[in-house]
Coordinates of C-alpha atoms and ligand atoms in Angstrom, one line a residue:
X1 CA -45.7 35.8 56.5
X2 CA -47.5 38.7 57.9
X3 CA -48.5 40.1 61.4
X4 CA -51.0 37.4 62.4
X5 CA -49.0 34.2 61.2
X6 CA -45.3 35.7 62.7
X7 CA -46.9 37.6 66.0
X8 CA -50.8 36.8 66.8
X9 CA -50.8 32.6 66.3
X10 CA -47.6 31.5 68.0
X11 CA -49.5 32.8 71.7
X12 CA -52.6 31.0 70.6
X13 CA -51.4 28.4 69.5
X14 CA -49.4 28.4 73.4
X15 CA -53.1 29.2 74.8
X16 CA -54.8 26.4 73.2
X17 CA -52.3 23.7 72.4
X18 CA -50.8 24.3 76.2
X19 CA -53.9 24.0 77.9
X20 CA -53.4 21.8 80.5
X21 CA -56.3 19.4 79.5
X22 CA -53.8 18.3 77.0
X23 CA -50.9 16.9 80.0
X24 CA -52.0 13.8 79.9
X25 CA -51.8 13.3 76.1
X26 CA -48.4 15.0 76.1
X27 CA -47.8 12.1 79.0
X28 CA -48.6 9.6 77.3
X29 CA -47.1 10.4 73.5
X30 CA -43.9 11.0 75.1
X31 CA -43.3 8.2 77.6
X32 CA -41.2 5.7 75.1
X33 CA -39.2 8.8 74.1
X34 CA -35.4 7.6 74.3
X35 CA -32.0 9.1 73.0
X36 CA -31.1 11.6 70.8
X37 CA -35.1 13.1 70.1
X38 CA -36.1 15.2 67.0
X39 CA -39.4 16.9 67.8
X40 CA -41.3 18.4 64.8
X41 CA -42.9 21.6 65.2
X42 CA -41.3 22.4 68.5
X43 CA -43.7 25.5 69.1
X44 CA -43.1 27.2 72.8
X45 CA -42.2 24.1 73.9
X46 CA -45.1 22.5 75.3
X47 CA -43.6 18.9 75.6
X48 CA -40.7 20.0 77.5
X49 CA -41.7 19.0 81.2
X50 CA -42.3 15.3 79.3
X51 CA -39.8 14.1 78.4
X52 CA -38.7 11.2 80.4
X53 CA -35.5 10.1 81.8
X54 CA -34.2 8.0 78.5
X55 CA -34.2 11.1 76.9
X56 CA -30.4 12.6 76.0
X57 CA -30.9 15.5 73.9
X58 CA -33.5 17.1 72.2
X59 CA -33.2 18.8 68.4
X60 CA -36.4 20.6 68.1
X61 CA -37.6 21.4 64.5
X62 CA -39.5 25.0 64.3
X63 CA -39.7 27.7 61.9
X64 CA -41.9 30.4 64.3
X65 CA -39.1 32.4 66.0
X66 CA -42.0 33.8 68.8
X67 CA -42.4 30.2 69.5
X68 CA -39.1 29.9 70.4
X69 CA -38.9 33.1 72.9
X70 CA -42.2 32.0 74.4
X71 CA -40.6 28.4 75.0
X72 CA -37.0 30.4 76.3
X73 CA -38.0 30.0 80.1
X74 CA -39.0 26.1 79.7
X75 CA -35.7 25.1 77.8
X76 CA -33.2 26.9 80.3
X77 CA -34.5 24.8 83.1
X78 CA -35.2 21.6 81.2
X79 CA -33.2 18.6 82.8
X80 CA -32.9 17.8 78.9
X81 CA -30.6 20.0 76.5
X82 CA -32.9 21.3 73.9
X83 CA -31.4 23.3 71.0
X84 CA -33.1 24.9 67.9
X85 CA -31.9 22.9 65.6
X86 CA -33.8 23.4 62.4
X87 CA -36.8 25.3 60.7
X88 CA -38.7 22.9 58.1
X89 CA -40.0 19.5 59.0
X90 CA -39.7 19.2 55.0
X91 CA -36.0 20.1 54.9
X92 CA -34.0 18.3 58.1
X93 CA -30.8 19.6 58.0
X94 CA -29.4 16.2 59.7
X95 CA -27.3 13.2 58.1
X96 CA -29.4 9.8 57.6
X97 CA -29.8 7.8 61.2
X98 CA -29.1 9.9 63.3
X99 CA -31.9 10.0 66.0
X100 CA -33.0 7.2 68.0
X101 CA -37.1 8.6 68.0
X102 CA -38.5 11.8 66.9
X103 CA -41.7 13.2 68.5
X104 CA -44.0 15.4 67.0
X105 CA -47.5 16.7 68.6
X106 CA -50.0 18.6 66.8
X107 CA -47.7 19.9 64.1
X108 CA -48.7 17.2 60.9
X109 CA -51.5 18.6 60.5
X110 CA -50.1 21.6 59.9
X111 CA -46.8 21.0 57.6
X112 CA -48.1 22.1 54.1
X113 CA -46.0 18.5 52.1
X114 CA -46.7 16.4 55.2
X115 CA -45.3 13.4 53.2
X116 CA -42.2 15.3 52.6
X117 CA -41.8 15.9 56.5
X118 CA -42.8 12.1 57.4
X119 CA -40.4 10.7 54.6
X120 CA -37.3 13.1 56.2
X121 CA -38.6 12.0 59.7
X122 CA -38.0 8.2 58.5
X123 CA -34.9 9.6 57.0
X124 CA -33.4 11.0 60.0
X125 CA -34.6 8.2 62.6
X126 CA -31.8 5.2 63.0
X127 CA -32.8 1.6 61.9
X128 CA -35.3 0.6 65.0
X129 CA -36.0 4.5 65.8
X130 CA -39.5 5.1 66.1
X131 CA -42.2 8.2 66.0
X132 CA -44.1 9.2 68.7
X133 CA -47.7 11.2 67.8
X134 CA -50.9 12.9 68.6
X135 CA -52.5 14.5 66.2
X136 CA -56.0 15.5 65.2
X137 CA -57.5 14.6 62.2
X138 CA -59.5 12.9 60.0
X139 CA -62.9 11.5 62.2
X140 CA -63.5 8.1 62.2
X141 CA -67.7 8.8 61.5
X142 CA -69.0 10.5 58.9
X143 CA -71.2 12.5 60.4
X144 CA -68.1 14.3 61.8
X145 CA -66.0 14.2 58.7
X146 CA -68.8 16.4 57.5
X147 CA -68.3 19.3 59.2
X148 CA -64.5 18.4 59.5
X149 CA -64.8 19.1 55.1
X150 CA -66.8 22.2 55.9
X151 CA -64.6 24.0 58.3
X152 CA -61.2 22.9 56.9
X153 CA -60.3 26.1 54.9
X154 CA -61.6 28.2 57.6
X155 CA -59.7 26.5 59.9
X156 CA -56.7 26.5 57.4
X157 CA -57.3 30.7 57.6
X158 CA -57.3 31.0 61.0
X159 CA -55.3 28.2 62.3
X160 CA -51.8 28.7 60.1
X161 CA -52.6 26.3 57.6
X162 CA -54.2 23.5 60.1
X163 CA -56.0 21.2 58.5
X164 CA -59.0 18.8 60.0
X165 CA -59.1 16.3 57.7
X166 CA -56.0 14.7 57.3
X167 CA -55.9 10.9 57.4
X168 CA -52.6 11.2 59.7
X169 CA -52.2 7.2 60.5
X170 CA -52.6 6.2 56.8
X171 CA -50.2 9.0 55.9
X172 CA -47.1 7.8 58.2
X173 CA -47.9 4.4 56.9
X174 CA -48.0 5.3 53.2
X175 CA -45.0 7.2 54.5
X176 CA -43.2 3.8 54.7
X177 CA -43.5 3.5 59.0
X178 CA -45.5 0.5 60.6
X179 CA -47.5 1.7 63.7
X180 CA -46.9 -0.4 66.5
X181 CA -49.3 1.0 68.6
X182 CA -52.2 3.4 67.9
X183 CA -55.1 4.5 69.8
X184 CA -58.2 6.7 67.8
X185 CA -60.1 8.4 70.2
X186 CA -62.5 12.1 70.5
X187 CA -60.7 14.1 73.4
X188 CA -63.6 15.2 75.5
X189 CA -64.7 18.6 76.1
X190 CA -63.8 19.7 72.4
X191 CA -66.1 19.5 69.5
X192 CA -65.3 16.1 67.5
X193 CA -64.8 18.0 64.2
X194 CA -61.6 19.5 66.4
X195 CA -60.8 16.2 68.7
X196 CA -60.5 13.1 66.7
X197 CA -57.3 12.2 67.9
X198 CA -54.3 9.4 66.6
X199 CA -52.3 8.8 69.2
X200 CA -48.9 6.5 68.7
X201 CA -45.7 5.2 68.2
X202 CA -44.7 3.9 64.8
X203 CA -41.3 2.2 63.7
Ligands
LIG301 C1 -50.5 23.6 66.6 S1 -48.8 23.9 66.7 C2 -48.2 22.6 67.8 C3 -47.0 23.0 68.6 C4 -46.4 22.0 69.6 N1 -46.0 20.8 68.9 C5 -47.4 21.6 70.6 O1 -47.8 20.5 70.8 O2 -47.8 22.5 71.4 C6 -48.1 23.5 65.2 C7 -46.6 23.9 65.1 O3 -46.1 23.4 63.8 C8 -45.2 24.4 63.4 N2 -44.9 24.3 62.0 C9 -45.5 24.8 60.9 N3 -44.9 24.5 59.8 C10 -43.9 23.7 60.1 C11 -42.8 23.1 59.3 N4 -42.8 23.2 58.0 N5 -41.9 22.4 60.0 C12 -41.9 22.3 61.3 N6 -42.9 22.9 62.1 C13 -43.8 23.6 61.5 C14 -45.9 25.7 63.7 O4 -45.0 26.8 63.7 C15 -46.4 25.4 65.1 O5 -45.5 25.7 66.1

């Protein structure tokens, strides 16, 4: 994958996605979390002082092995037992039903076959599991979306294949989920190309 994608992105991806503007999101997406959890794109493990109470076990999804050394401090004092359970959001290596919700924060817009990952996401949850999200993506105005269709493959360059544009609420419905709750919203302070947030729970 090269030097920049294995050794330079993991830490700022940690820099910027754990910036601690983002707690209360991570708050908030994780607070119905219940069970046996899958969380997509697991990254250094940014979610991990979330997860609440209901929460069993975690199987976290996530191919960057840096991630995973940055997020080795986090997971040995989690309350939670986290193991690194699989590499490919596309590719679950887990039998049908067998996860009572799934979690994933800032990763879809990210997994190249993002309908691949949401269909083995449904695949994995049990009947009456649900997925818990934030994401950024595609702007509600189109003054936004814009610049969002300018910047994408720069973004996509720098950012590991991120994309800004992605439609993520109509992609985990076309993915077969009904969103049961969903709130659209800019996070302040960022530029809106970068901050038009979906945040969720979808069954
Ligand atoms: C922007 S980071 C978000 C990390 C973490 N979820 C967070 O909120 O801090 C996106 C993550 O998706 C991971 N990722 C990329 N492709 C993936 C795939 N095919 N399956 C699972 N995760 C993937 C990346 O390695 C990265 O850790």
């Amino acid at each position: 994958m090269g030097f920049y994608t294995d050794r330079v992105l993991p830490h700022l991806t940690d820099k910027v996605c754990g910036a601690r503007a983002n707690d209360p999101l991570r708050r908030r997406v994780c607070a119905g979390l219940r069970g046996d959890v899958v969380e997509i794109g697991f990254g250094s493990g940014n979610n991990v002082g979330f997860y609440p109470e209901a929460v069993h076990r975690v199987s976290g999804v996530e191919p960057a092995d840096i991630g995973w050394k940055i997020a080795a401090n986090k997971v040995a004092v989690s309350r939670v037992p986290i193991e690194r359970a699989g590499l490919d959001g596309q590719a679950l290596p887990f039998s049908d039903d067998s996860f009572d919700t799934a979690l994933s924060t800032f990763t879809l817009c990210t997994i190249p076959d993002v309908a691949a990952a949401l269909t083995e996401i449904r695949r994995v949850l049990k009947p009456g599991g649900s997925l818990h999200f934030v994401e950024h993506g595609l702007a509600p105005d189109e003054s936004v979306r814009v610049w969002q269709h300018r910047l994408d493959p720069i973004q996509q360059r720098i950012a590991g294949g991120c994309h800004l544009a992605r439609d993520i609420p109509a992609l985990i419905a076309d993915a077969g989920f009904d969103t049961v709750e969903l709130d659209r919203f800019y996070q302040p302070g960022a530029p809106k190309a970068f901050a038009a947030l979906s945040l969720g729970v979808a069954r």
